[in-house]
PDB file of C-alpha atoms and ligand atoms in Angstrom:
ATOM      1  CA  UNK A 519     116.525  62.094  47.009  1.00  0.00           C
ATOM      2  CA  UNK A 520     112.652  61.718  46.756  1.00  0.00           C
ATOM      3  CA  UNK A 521     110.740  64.698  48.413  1.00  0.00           C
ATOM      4  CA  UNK A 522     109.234  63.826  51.901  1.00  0.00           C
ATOM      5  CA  UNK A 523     107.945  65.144  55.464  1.00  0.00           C
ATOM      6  CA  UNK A 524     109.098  68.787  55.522  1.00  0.00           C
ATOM      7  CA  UNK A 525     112.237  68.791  52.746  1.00  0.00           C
ATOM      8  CA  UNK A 526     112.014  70.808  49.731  1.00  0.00           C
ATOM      9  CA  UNK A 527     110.404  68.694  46.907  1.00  0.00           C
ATOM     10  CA  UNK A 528     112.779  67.680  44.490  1.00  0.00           C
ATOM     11  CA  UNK A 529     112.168  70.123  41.252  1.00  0.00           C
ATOM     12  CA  UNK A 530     111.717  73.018  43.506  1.00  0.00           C
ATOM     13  CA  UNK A 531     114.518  74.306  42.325  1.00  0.00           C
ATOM     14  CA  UNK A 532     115.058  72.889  38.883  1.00  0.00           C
ATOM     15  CA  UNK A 533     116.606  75.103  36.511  1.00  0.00           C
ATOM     16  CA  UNK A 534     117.898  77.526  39.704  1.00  0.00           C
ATOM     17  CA  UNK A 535     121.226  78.448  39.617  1.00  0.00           C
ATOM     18  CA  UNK A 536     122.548  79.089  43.312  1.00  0.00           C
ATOM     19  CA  UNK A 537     125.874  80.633  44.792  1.00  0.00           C
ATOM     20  CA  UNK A 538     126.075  79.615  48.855  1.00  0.00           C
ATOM     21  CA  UNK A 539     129.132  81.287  50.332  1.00  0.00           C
ATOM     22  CA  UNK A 540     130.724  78.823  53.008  1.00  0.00           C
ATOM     23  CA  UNK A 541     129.418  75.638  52.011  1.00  0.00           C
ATOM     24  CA  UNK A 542     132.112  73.605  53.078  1.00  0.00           C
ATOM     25  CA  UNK A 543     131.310  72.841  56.820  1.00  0.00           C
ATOM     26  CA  UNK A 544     127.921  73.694  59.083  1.00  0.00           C
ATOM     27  CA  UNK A 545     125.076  75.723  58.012  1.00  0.00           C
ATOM     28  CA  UNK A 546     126.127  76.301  54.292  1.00  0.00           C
ATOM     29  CA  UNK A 547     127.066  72.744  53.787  1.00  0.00           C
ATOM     30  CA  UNK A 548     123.384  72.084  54.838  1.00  0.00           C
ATOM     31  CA  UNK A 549     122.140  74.831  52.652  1.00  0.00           C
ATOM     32  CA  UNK A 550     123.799  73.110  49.583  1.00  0.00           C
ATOM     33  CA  UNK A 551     122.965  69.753  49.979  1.00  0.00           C
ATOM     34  CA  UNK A 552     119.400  71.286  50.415  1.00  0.00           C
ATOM     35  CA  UNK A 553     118.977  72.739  47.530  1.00  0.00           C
ATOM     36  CA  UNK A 554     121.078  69.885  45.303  1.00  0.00           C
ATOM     37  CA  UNK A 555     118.252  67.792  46.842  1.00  0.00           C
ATOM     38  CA  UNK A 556     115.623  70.142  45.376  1.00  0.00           C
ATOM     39  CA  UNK A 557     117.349  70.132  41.921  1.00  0.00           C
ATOM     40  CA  UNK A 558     119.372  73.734  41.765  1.00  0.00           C
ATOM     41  CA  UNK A 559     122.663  74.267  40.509  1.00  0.00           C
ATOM     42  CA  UNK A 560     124.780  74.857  43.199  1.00  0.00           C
ATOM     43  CA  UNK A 561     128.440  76.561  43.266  1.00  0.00           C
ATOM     44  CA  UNK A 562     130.149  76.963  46.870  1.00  0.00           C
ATOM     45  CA  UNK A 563     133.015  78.519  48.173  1.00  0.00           C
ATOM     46  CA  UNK A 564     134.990  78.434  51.197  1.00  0.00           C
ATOM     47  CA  UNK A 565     139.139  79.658  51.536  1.00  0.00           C
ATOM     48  CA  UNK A 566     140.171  76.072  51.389  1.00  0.00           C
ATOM     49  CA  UNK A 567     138.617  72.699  50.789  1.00  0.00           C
ATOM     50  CA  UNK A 568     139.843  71.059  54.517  1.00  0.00           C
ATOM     51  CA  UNK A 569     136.137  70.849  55.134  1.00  0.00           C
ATOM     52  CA  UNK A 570     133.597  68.350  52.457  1.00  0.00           C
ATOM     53  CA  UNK A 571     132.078  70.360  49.629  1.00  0.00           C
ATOM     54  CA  UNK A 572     128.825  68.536  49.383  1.00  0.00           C
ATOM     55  CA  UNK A 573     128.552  65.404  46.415  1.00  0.00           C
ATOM     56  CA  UNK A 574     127.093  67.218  43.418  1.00  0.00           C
ATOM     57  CA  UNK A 575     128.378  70.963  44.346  1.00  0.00           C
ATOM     58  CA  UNK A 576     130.952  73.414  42.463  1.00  0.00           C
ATOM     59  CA  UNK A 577     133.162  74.997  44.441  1.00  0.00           C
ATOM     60  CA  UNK A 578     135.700  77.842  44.071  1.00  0.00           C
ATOM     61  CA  UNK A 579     138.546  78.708  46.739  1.00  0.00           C
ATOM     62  CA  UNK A 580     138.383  82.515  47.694  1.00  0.00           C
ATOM     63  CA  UNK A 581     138.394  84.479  50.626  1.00  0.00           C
ATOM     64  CA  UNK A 582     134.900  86.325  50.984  1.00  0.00           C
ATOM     65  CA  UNK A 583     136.807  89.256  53.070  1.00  0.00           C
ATOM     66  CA  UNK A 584     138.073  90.942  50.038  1.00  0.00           C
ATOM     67  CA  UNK A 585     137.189  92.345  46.944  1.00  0.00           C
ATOM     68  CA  UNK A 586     139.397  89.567  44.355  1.00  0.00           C
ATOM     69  CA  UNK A 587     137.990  87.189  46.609  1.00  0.00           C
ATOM     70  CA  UNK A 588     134.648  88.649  45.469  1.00  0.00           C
ATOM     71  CA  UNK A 589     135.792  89.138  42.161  1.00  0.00           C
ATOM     72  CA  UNK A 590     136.913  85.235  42.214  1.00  0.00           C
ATOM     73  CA  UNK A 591     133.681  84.320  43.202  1.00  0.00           C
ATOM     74  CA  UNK A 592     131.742  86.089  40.936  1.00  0.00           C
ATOM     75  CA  UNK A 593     133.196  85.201  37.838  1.00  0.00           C
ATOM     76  CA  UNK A 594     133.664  81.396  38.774  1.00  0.00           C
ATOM     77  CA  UNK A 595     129.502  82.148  38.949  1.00  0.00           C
ATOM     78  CA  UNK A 596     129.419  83.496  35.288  1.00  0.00           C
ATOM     79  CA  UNK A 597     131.576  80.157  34.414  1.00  0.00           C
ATOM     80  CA  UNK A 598     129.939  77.575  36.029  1.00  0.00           C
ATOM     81  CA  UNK A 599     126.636  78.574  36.387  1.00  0.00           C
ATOM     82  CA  UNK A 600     126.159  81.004  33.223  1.00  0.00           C
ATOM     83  CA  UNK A 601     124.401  83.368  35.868  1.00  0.00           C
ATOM     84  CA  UNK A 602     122.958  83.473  39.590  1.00  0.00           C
ATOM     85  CA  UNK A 603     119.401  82.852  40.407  1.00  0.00           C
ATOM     86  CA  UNK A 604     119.678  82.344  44.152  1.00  0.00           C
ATOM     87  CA  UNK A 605     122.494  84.263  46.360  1.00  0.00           C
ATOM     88  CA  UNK A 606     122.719  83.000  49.935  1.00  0.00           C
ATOM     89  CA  UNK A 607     125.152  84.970  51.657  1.00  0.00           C
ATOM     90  CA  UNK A 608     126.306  82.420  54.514  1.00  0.00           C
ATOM     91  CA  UNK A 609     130.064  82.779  55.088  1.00  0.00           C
ATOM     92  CA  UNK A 610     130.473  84.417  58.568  1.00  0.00           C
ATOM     93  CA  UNK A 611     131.972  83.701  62.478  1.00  0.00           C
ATOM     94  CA  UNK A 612     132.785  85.423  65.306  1.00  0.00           C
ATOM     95  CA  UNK A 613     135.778  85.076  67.594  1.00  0.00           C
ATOM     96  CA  UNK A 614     135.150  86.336  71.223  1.00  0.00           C
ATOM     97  CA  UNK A 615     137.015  88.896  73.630  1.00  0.00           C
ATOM     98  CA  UNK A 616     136.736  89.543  76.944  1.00  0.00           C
ATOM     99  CA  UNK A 617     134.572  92.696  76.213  1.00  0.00           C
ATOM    100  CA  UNK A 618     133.987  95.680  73.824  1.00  0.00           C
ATOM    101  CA  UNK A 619     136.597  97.540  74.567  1.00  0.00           C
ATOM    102  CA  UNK A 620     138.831  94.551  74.735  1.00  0.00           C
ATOM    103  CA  UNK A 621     138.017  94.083  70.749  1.00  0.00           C
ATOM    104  CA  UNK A 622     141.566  95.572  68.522  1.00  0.00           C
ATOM    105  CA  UNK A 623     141.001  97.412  65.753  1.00  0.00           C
ATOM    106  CA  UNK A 624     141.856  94.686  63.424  1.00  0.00           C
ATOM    107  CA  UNK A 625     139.450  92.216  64.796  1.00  0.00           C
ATOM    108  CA  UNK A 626     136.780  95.410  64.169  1.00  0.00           C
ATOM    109  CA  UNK A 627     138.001  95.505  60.748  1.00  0.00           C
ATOM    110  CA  UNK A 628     137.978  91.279  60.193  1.00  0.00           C
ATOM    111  CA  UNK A 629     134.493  91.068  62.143  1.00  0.00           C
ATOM    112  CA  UNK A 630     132.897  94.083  59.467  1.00  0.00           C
ATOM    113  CA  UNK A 631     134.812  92.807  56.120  1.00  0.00           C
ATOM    114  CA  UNK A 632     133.784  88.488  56.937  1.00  0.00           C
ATOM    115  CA  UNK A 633     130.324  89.583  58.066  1.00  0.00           C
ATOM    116  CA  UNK A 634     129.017  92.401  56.422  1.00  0.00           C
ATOM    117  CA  UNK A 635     131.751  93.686  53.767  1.00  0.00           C
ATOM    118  CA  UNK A 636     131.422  90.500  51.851  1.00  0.00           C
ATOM    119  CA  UNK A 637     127.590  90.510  51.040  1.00  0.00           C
ATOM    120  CA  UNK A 638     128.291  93.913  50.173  1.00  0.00           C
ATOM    121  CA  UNK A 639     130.562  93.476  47.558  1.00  0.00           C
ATOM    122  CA  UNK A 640     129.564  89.752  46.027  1.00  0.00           C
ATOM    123  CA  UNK A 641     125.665  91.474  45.814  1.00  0.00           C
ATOM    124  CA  UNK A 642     127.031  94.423  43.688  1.00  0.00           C
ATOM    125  CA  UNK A 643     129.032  92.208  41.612  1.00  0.00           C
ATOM    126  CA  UNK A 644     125.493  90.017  40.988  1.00  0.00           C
ATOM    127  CA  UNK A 645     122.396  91.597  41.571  1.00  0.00           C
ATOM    128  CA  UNK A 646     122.918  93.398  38.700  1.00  0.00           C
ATOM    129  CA  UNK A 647     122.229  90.492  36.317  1.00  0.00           C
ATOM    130  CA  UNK A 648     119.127  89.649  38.541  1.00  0.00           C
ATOM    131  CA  UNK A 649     118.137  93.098  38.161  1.00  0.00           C
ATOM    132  CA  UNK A 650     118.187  92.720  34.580  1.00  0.00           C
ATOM    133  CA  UNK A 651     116.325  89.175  34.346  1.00  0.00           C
ATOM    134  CA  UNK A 652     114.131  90.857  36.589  1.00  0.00           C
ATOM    135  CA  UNK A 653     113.962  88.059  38.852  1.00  0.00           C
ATOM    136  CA  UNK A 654     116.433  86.650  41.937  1.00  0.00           C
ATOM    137  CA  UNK A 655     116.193  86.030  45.426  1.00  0.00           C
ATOM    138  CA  UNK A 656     119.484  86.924  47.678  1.00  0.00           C
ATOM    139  CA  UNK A 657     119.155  85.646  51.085  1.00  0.00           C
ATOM    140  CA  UNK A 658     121.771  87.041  54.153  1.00  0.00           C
ATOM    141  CA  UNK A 659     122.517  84.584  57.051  1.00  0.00           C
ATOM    142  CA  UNK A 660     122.699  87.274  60.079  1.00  0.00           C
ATOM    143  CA  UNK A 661     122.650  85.912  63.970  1.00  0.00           C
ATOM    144  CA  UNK A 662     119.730  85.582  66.553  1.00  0.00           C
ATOM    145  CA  UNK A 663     122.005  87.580  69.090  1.00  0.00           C
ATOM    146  CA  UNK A 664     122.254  91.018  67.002  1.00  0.00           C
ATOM    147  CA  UNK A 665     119.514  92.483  69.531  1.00  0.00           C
ATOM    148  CA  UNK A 666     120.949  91.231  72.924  1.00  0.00           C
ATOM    149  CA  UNK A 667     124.204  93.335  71.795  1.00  0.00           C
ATOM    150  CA  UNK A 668     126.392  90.755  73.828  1.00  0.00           C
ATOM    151  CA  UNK A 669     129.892  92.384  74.477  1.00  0.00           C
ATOM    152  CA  UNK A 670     131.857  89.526  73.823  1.00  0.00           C
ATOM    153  CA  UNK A 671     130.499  90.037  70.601  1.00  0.00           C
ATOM    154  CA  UNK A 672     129.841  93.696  69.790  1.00  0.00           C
ATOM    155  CA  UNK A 673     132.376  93.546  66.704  1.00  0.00           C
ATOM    156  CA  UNK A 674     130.755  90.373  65.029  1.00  0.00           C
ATOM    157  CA  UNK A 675     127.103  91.454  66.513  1.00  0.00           C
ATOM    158  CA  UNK A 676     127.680  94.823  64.911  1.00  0.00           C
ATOM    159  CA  UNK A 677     128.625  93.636  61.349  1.00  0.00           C
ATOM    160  CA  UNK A 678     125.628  91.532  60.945  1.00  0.00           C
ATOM    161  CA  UNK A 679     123.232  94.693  62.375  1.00  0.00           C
ATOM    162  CA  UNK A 680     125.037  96.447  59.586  1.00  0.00           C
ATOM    163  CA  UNK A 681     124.239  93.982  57.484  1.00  0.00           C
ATOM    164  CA  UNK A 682     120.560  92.959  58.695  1.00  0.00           C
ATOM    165  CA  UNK A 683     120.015  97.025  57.689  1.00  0.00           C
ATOM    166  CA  UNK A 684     121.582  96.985  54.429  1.00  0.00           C
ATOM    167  CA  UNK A 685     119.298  94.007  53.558  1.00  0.00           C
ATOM    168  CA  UNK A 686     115.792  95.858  54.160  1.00  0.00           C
ATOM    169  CA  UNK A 687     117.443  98.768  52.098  1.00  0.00           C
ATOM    170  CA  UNK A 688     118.756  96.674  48.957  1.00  0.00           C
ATOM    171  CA  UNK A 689     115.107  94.801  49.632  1.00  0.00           C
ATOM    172  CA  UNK A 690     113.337  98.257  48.795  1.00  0.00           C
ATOM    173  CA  UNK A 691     115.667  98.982  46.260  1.00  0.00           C
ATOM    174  CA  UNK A 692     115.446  96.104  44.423  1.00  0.00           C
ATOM    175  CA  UNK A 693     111.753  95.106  44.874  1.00  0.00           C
ATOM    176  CA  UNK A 694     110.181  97.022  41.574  1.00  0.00           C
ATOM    177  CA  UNK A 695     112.686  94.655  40.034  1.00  0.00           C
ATOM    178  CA  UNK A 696     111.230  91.704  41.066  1.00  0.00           C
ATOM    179  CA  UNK A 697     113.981  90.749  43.346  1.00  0.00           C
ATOM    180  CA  UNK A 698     113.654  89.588  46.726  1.00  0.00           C
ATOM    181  CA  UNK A 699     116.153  90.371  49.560  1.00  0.00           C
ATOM    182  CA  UNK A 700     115.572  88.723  52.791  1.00  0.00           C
ATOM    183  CA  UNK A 701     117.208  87.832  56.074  1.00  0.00           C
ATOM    184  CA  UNK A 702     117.849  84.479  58.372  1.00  0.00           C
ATOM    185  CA  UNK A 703     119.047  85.010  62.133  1.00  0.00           C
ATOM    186  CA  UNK A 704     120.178  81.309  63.368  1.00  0.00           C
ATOM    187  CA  UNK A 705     120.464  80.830  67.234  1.00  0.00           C
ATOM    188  CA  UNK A 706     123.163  78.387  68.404  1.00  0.00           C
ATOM    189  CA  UNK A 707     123.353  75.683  66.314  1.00  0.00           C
ATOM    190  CA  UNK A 708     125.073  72.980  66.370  1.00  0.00           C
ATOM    191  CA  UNK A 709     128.444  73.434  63.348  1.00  0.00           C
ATOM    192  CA  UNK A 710     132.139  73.310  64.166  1.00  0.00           C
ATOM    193  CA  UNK A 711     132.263  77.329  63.861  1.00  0.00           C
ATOM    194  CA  UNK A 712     129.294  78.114  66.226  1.00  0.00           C
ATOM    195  CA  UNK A 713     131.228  74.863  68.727  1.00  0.00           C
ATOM    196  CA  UNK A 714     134.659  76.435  68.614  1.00  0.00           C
ATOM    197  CA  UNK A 715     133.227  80.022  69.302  1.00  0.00           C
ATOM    198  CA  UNK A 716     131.016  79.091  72.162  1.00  0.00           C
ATOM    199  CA  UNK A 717     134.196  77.106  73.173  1.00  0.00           C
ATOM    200  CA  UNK A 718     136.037  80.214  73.271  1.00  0.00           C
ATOM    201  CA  UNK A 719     133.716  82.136  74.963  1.00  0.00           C
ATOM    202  CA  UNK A 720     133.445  79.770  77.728  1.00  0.00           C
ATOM    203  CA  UNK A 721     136.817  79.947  78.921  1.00  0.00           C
ATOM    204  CA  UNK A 722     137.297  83.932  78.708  1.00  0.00           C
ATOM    205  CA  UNK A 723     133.735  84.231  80.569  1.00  0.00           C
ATOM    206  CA  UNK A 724     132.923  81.057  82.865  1.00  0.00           C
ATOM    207  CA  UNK A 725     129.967  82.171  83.704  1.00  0.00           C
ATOM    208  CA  UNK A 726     127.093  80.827  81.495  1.00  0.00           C
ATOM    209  CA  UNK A 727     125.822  82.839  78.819  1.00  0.00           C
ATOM    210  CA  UNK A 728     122.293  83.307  77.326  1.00  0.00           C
ATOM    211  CA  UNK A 729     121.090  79.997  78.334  1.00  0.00           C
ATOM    212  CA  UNK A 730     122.527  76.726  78.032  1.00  0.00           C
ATOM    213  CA  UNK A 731     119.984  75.602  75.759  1.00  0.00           C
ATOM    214  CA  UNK A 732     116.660  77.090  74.232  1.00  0.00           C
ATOM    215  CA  UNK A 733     113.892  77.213  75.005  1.00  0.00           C
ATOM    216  CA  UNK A 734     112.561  74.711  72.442  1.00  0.00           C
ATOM    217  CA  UNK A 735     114.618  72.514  74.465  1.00  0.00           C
ATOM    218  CA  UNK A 736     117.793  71.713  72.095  1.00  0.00           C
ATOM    219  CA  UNK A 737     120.308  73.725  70.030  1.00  0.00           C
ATOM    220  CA  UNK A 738     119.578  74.127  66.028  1.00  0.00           C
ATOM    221  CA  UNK A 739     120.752  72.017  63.285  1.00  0.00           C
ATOM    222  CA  UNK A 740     122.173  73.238  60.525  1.00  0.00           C
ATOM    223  CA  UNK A 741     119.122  71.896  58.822  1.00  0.00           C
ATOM    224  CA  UNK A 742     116.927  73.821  60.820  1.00  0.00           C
ATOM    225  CA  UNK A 743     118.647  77.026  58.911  1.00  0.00           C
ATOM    226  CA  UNK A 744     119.087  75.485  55.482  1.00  0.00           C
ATOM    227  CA  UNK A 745     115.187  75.015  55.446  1.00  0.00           C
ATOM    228  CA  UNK A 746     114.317  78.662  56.583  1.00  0.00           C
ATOM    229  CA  UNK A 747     116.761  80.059  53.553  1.00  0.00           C
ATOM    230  CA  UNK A 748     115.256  77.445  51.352  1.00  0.00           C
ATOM    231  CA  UNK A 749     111.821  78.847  52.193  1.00  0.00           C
ATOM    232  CA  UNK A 750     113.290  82.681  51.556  1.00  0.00           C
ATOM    233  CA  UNK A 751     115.119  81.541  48.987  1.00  0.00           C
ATOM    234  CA  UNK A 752     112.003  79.502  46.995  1.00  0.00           C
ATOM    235  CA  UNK A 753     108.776  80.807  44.939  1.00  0.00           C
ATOM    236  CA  UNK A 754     106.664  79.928  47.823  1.00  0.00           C
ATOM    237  CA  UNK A 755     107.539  83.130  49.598  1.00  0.00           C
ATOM    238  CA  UNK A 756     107.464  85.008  46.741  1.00  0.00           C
ATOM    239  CA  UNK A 757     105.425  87.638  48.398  1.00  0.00           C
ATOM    240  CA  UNK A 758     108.083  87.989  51.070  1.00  0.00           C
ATOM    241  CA  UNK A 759     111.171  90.702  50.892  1.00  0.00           C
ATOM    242  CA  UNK A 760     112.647  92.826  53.586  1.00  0.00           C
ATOM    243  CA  UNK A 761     112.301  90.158  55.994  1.00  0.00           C
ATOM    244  CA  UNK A 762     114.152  88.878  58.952  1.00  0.00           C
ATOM    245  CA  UNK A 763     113.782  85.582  59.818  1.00  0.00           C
ATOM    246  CA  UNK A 764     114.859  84.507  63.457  1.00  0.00           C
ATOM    247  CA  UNK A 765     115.120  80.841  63.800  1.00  0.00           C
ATOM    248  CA  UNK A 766     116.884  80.347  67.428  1.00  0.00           C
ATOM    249  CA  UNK A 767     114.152  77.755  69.578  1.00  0.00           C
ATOM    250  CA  UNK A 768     112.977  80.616  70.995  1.00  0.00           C
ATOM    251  CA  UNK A 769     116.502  81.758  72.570  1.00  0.00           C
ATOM    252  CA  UNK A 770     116.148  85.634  72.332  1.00  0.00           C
ATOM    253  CA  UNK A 771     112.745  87.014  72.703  1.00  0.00           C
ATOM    254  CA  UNK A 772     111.693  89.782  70.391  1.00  0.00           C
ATOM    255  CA  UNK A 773     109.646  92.343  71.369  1.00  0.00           C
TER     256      UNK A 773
HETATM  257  N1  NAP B1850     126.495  78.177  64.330  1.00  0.00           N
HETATM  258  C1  NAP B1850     125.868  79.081  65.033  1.00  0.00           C
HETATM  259  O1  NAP B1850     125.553  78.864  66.235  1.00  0.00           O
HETATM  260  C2  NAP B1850     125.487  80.411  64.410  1.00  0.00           C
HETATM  261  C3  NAP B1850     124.681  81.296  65.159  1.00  0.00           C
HETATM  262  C4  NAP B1850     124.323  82.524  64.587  1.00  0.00           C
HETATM  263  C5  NAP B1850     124.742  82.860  63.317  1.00  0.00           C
HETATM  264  N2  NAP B1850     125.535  81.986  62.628  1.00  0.00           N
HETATM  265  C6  NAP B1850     125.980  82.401  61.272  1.00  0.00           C
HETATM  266  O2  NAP B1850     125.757  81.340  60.348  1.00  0.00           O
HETATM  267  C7  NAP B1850     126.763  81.373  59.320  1.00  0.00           C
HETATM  268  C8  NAP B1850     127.411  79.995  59.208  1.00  0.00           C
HETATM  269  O3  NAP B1850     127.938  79.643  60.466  1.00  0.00           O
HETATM  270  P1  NAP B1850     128.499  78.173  60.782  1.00  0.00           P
HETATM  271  O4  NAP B1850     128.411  78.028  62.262  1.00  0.00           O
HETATM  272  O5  NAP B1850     127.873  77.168  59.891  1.00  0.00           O
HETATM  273  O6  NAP B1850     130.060  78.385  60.385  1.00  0.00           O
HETATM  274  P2  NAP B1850     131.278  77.328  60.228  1.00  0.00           P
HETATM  275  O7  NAP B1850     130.910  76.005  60.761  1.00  0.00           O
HETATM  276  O8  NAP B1850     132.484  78.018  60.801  1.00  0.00           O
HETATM  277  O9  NAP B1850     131.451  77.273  58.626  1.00  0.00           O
HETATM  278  C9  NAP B1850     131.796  78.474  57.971  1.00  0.00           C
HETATM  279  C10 NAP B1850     131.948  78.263  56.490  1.00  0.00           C
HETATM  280  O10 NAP B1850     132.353  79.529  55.918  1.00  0.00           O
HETATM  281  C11 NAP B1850     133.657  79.415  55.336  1.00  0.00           C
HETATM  282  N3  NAP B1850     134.412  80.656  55.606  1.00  0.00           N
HETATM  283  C12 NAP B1850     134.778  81.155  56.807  1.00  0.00           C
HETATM  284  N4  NAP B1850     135.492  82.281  56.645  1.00  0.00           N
HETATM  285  C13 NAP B1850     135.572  82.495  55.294  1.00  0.00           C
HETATM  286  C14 NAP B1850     136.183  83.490  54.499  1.00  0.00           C
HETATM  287  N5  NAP B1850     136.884  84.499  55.043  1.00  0.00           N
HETATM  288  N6  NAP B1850     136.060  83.405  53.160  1.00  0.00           N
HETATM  289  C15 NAP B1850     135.368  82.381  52.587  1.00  0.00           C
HETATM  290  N7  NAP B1850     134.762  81.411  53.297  1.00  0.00           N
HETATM  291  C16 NAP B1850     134.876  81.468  54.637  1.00  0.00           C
HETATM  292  C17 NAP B1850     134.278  78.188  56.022  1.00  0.00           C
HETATM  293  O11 NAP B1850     135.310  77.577  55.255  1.00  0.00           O
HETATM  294  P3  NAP B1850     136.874  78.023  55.436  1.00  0.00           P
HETATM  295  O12 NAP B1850     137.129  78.197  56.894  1.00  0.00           O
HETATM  296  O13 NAP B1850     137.655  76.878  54.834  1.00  0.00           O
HETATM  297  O14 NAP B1850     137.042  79.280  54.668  1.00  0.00           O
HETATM  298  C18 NAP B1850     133.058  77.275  56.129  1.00  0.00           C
HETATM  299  O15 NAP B1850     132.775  76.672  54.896  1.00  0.00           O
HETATM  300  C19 NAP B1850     127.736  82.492  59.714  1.00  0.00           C
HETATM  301  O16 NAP B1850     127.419  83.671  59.007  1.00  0.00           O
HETATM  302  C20 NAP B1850     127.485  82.696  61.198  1.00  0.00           C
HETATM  303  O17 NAP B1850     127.804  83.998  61.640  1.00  0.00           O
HETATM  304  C21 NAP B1850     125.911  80.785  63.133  1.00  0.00           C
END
């Protein structure tokens, strides 16, 4: 597709190889078309294909919540792509309960390995070789709501503050390298995960949420993310590491 208006121009990524966990449905189906567009190599992953891995795309089955999924994911890298480049850690979801202390044990345990766990272990399998090429970029899809600590949520909220700290660390530590670790926080956008959640929350709580819409005046679409981790993700913010991008319409104020 020919570069225009705000899309990454096509060669951007040319000669990029880039692993997007989740790129089967929503946000990391948008991140992959995204960067096919822009010329990258892309491999995906997901548990199952029953969502579209994008025209163009590899794709390896595996389940990002344990360590042979990891493993699985990580070599199919080494065979399809010869090495990874980009890193965009995207595979995530929450499933609501009535409150913290409603949240079992093995949701705690689900919520840390999908959300935080994962990035974990796939960025120790791979940042090594971008270590050594000195050069990489590894980008961690997080969530707008981490500060607002909703209880529905703590478990999933939780995991990606775990995560959203572990980023600005591995950021430091692998800086001198030349590798760049940074962060995107979506709001509610519009993908059949963030639906079925929001779904679910409505019927254990009826009463509404965080707003029924942002401020910007419509939810986000997955677009709207891809282009914020192709940013992160691309030379032009090559000067950027540590960060934490929130991209929610305005939807939780910062202070
Ligand atoms: N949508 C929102 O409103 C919103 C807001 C804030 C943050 N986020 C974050 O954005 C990211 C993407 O969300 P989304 O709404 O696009 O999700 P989605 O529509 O549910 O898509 C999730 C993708 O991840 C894969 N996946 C889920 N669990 C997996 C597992 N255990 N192992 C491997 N792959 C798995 C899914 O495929 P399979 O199910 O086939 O495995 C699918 O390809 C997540 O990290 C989420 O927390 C989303």
């Amino acid at each position: 597709m020919a570069a225009s208006g705000n899309e990454f121009g096509k060669g951007e990524f040319e000669g990029k190889r880039a692993l997007v966990t989740g790129g089967t449905r929503g946000i990391g189906a948008a991140v992959v078309r995204r960067l096919l567009e822009a010329g990258a190599q892309v491999l995906t992953t997901a548990r199952s294909q029953t969502g579209t891995v994008p025209e163009g795309a590899a794709f390896v089955a595996a389940d990002v919540r344990t360590q042979e999924g990891a493993r699985a994911i990580a070599d199919a890298a080494r065979e399809a792509l010869g090495g990874v480049d980009v890193l965009v850690h995207n595979a995530g979801g929450a499933r609501p309960h009535k409150g913290a202390l409603a949240i079992p044990e093995d949701e705690w345990q689900d919520a840390l390995e999908l959300n935080f766990l994962a990035a974990v272990r796939l960025d120790a399998l791979l940042a090594p070789g971008m270590r050594e090429r000195r050069s990489g970029a590894i980008v961690h899809v997080s969530s707008a709501a981490v500060p607002a600590a909703i209880p529905q949520f703590l478990h999933y909220e939780a995991a990606k503050a775990a995560l959203e700290n572990y980023s600005r660390g591995l950021a430091a530590e692998l800086a001198p390298a030349g590798v760049r670790v940074n962060t995107v926080s979506p709001g509610r956008v519009e993908t059949p995960g963030g639906e079925a959640t929001r779904e679910q929350w409505a019927r254990l709580d009826p009463s509404p949420g965080p707003g029924t819409t942002t401020p910007l005046g419509r939810d986000g679409r997955p677009d709207d993310i891809a282009d914020a981790v192709l940013f992160l993700a691309s030379e032009r913010a090559s000067w950027l590491t540590g960060s934490n991008l929130f991209v929610d319409g305005g939807e939780f104020p910062r202070g």
